[in-house]
Amino acid sequence: MRKLFCIFVAGVWTLVCFPLAILAMVLTLNPANSVWVARELWSPVLLWAGGAKLEVIGRENVDPMRPTIYVGNHQSTIDIPAHFLAVPVPFRYVAKSQLKWVPLIGWYLALAGHVFVNRTNRSRAIASLDAAAEKIRGGTSIFLYPEGTRSPDGRVLPFKKGPFALALKARVPVCPVTIEGSGNLMPKNSWNITPGPIRVKVGKPIDTTGFAEDDREGLARAVREVIIADSLALGGKGGDVEDAVAAAGLEGVTTRSRASSI
């Protein structure tokens, strides 16, 4: 019953909130107001329907006056509304280009100015990151998931280096954001809902000016180590500190793991 209830509520409420988000953008000529609809109206209802109890630690590390790249681990679809509530700034998500064609969600992301990255085409991906860096330098914060996919067991997966090229281009602080419990509430590729707590910790910003312009791996490792430590502190499974970077073109597979399988 919970599964059917959540599917019904998510579908109906998204259909209600989508035109409200469009209306907010049109009336105010400000795409950021669509994020307000997502945070204040859409997200709380989805978490309520799933029986989630959200706890946020470290909100003092969120500075609405400073453009920031927020980097989070990813366990569940419900991470998205949880992060909208946990990080109270009008950030934009970095999303797979395929999501652009998903009815309602993709339309909303495009109209609200979220960033799409085509991971199958290197030149288009670089162009997308360049455009995102300009957006960030203009004052817009970004939220992204460097694992590239949801973790199937709650462990922090290897990070792709591309998102950290964006951080080094923009030269703005990176805030690690750790989520725990969402994978238990709504596992990957499942609508089987188990009500429970979701805990989010916003870490202290990491200054990217301390890294060389091409040190994507060093920045990725530094951010991932914080997320692993915070995952363990929140009661999660952490992750392998050594298997930090995903193999090129793959998600959830490290360079070391791929080499050992060949």
mmCIF file of N, CA, C and O in Angstrom, residues 117-154:
data_model
loop_
_atom_site.group_PDB
_atom_site.id
_atom_site.type_symbol
_atom_site.label_atom_id
_atom_site.label_comp_id
_atom_site.label_asym_id
_atom_site.label_seq_id
_atom_site.Cartn_x
_atom_site.Cartn_y
_atom_site.Cartn_z
ATOM 1 N N VAL A 117 24.633 17.436 -19.013
ATOM 2 C CA VAL A 117 25.946 17.030 -19.529
ATOM 3 C C VAL A 117 25.780 15.753 -20.341
ATOM 4 O O VAL A 117 25.217 14.765 -19.864
ATOM 5 N N ASN A 118 26.269 15.776 -21.572
ATOM 6 C CA ASN A 118 26.252 14.609 -22.451
ATOM 7 C C ASN A 118 27.525 13.809 -22.216
ATOM 8 O O ASN A 118 28.601 14.185 -22.681
ATOM 9 N N ARG A 119 27.405 12.720 -21.475
ATOM 10 C CA ARG A 119 28.599 11.961 -21.095
ATOM 11 C C ARG A 119 29.098 11.054 -22.207
ATOM 12 O O ARG A 119 30.189 10.498 -22.115
ATOM 13 N N THR A 120 28.320 10.866 -23.257
ATOM 14 C CA THR A 120 28.737 9.982 -24.346
ATOM 15 C C THR A 120 29.519 10.716 -25.419
ATOM 16 O O THR A 120 30.078 10.099 -26.314
ATOM 17 N N ASN A 121 29.545 12.041 -25.349
ATOM 18 C CA ASN A 121 30.240 12.848 -26.351
ATOM 19 C C ASN A 121 31.185 13.796 -25.624
ATOM 20 O O ASN A 121 30.751 14.731 -24.959
ATOM 21 N N ARG A 122 32.478 13.557 -25.760
ATOM 22 C CA ARG A 122 33.469 14.306 -24.980
ATOM 23 C C ARG A 122 33.428 15.806 -25.273
ATOM 24 O O ARG A 122 33.457 16.628 -24.346
ATOM 25 N N SER A 123 33.354 16.177 -26.560
ATOM 26 C CA SER A 123 33.377 17.601 -26.901
ATOM 27 C C SER A 123 32.143 18.316 -26.365
ATOM 28 O O SER A 123 32.231 19.452 -25.871
ATOM 29 N N ARG A 124 30.976 17.649 -26.433
ATOM 30 C CA ARG A 124 29.758 18.259 -25.898
ATOM 31 C C ARG A 124 29.816 18.336 -24.377
ATOM 32 O O ARG A 124 29.319 19.299 -23.781
ATOM 33 N N ALA A 125 30.411 17.335 -23.752
ATOM 34 C CA ALA A 125 30.541 17.353 -22.290
ATOM 35 C C ALA A 125 31.420 18.508 -21.852
ATOM 36 O O ALA A 125 31.110 19.223 -20.887
ATOM 37 N N ILE A 126 32.529 18.732 -22.556
ATOM 38 C CA ILE A 126 33.432 19.834 -22.216
ATOM 39 C C ILE A 126 32.724 21.171 -22.401
ATOM 40 O O ILE A 126 32.838 22.075 -21.561
ATOM 41 N N ALA A 127 31.959 21.292 -23.494
ATOM 42 C CA ALA A 127 31.217 22.532 -23.739
ATOM 43 C C ALA A 127 30.189 22.781 -22.635
ATOM 44 O O ALA A 127 29.993 23.917 -22.191
ATOM 45 N N SER A 128 29.546 21.705 -22.179
ATOM 46 C CA SER A 128 28.560 21.832 -21.097
ATOM 47 C C SER A 128 29.220 22.294 -19.811
ATOM 48 O O SER A 128 28.687 23.139 -19.081
ATOM 49 N N LEU A 129 30.395 21.736 -19.512
ATOM 50 C CA LEU A 129 31.111 22.122 -18.296
ATOM 51 C C LEU A 129 31.588 23.566 -18.371
ATOM 52 O O LEU A 129 31.564 24.295 -17.377
ATOM 53 N N ASP A 130 32.024 24.002 -19.563
ATOM 54 C CA ASP A 130 32.443 25.390 -19.732
ATOM 55 C C ASP A 130 31.275 26.336 -19.476
ATOM 56 O O ASP A 130 31.417 27.368 -18.805
ATOM 57 N N ALA A 131 30.091 25.988 -20.019
ATOM 58 C CA ALA A 131 28.895 26.816 -19.828
ATOM 59 C C ALA A 131 28.495 26.839 -18.352
ATOM 60 O O ALA A 131 28.095 27.878 -17.818
ATOM 61 N N ALA A 132 28.629 25.691 -17.685
ATOM 62 C CA ALA A 132 28.286 25.615 -16.263
ATOM 63 C C ALA A 132 29.239 26.460 -15.428
ATOM 64 O O ALA A 132 28.830 27.119 -14.467
ATOM 65 N N ALA A 133 30.532 26.453 -15.789
ATOM 66 C CA ALA A 133 31.513 27.258 -15.060
ATOM 67 C C ALA A 133 31.184 28.746 -15.163
ATOM 68 O O ALA A 133 31.305 29.489 -14.180
ATOM 69 N N GLU A 134 30.751 29.177 -16.350
ATOM 70 C CA GLU A 134 30.348 30.579 -16.523
ATOM 71 C C GLU A 134 29.134 30.900 -15.660
ATOM 72 O O GLU A 134 29.036 31.972 -15.053
ATOM 73 N N LYS A 135 28.188 29.964 -15.612
ATOM 74 C CA LYS A 135 26.987 30.154 -14.789
ATOM 75 C C LYS A 135 27.361 30.300 -13.310
ATOM 76 O O LYS A 135 26.828 31.150 -12.595
ATOM 77 N N ILE A 136 28.305 29.462 -12.858
ATOM 78 C CA ILE A 136 28.728 29.508 -11.457
ATOM 79 C C ILE A 136 29.450 30.819 -11.161
ATOM 80 O O ILE A 136 29.181 31.478 -10.148
ATOM 81 N N ARG A 137 30.363 31.213 -12.036
ATOM 82 C CA ARG A 137 31.085 32.481 -11.822
ATOM 83 C C ARG A 137 30.127 33.666 -11.823
ATOM 84 O O ARG A 137 30.408 34.712 -11.226
ATOM 85 N N GLY A 138 28.968 33.490 -12.477
ATOM 86 C CA GLY A 138 27.953 34.537 -12.480
ATOM 87 C C GLY A 138 27.119 34.578 -11.213
ATOM 88 O O GLY A 138 26.242 35.427 -11.084
ATOM 89 N N GLY A 139 27.358 33.621 -10.297
ATOM 90 C CA GLY A 139 26.680 33.665 -9.005
ATOM 91 C C GLY A 139 25.735 32.526 -8.714
ATOM 92 O O GLY A 139 25.086 32.506 -7.667
ATOM 93 N N THR A 140 25.635 31.538 -9.616
ATOM 94 C CA THR A 140 24.713 30.410 -9.423
ATOM 95 C C THR A 140 25.431 29.223 -8.795
ATOM 96 O O THR A 140 26.486 28.801 -9.280
ATOM 97 N N SER A 141 24.866 28.679 -7.736
ATOM 98 C CA SER A 141 25.418 27.467 -7.120
ATOM 99 C C SER A 141 24.931 26.230 -7.875
ATOM 100 O O SER A 141 23.865 26.242 -8.489
ATOM 101 N N ILE A 142 25.735 25.174 -7.811
ATOM 102 C CA ILE A 142 25.468 23.928 -8.533
ATOM 103 C C ILE A 142 25.494 22.758 -7.555
ATOM 104 O O ILE A 142 26.285 22.750 -6.605
ATOM 105 N N PHE A 143 24.629 21.772 -7.785
ATOM 106 C CA PHE A 143 24.664 20.527 -7.010
ATOM 107 C C PHE A 143 24.885 19.385 -7.995
ATOM 108 O O PHE A 143 24.212 19.314 -9.040
ATOM 109 N N LEU A 144 25.804 18.491 -7.659
ATOM 110 C CA LEU A 144 26.074 17.364 -8.561
ATOM 111 C C LEU A 144 26.412 16.097 -7.789
ATOM 112 O O LEU A 144 26.798 16.136 -6.624
ATOM 113 N N TYR A 145 26.254 14.967 -8.497
ATOM 114 C CA TYR A 145 26.531 13.643 -7.945
ATOM 115 C C TYR A 145 27.683 13.016 -8.732
ATOM 116 O O TYR A 145 27.477 12.451 -9.809
ATOM 117 N N PRO A 146 28.920 13.089 -8.228
ATOM 118 C CA PRO A 146 30.069 12.618 -9.003
ATOM 119 C C PRO A 146 30.173 11.099 -9.144
ATOM 120 O O PRO A 146 30.977 10.622 -9.937
ATOM 121 N N GLU A 147 29.376 10.335 -8.388
ATOM 122 C CA GLU A 147 29.376 8.883 -8.598
ATOM 123 C C GLU A 147 28.750 8.543 -9.948
ATOM 124 O O GLU A 147 29.027 7.484 -10.518
ATOM 125 N N GLY A 148 27.869 9.421 -10.437
ATOM 126 C CA GLY A 148 27.252 9.215 -11.740
ATOM 127 C C GLY A 148 26.069 8.282 -11.724
ATOM 128 O O GLY A 148 25.364 8.133 -12.721
ATOM 129 N N THR A 149 25.827 7.628 -10.600
ATOM 130 C CA THR A 149 24.718 6.692 -10.478
ATOM 131 C C THR A 149 24.437 6.492 -8.990
ATOM 132 O O THR A 149 25.236 6.908 -8.138
ATOM 133 N N ARG A 150 23.312 5.864 -8.679
ATOM 134 C CA ARG A 150 22.981 5.605 -7.278
ATOM 135 C C ARG A 150 23.704 4.347 -6.786
ATOM 136 O O ARG A 150 23.813 3.369 -7.506
ATOM 137 N N SER A 151 24.163 4.412 -5.552
ATOM 138 C CA SER A 151 24.849 3.255 -4.974
ATOM 139 C C SER A 151 23.840 2.146 -4.689
ATOM 140 O O SER A 151 22.795 2.391 -4.093
ATOM 141 N N PRO A 152 24.139 0.904 -5.067
ATOM 142 C CA PRO A 152 23.191 -0.185 -4.824
ATOM 143 C C PRO A 152 23.179 -0.672 -3.374
ATOM 144 O O PRO A 152 22.218 -1.301 -2.943
ATOM 145 N N ASP A 153 24.238 -0.386 -2.615
ATOM 146 C CA ASP A 153 24.326 -0.915 -1.250
ATOM 147 C C ASP A 153 24.643 0.148 -0.200
ATOM 148 O O ASP A 153 24.875 -0.175 0.961
ATOM 149 N N GLY A 154 24.665 1.417 -0.598
ATOM 150 C CA GLY A 154 24.934 2.487 0.357
ATOM 151 C C GLY A 154 26.387 2.877 0.489
ATOM 152 O O GLY A 154 26.697 3.913 1.080
#
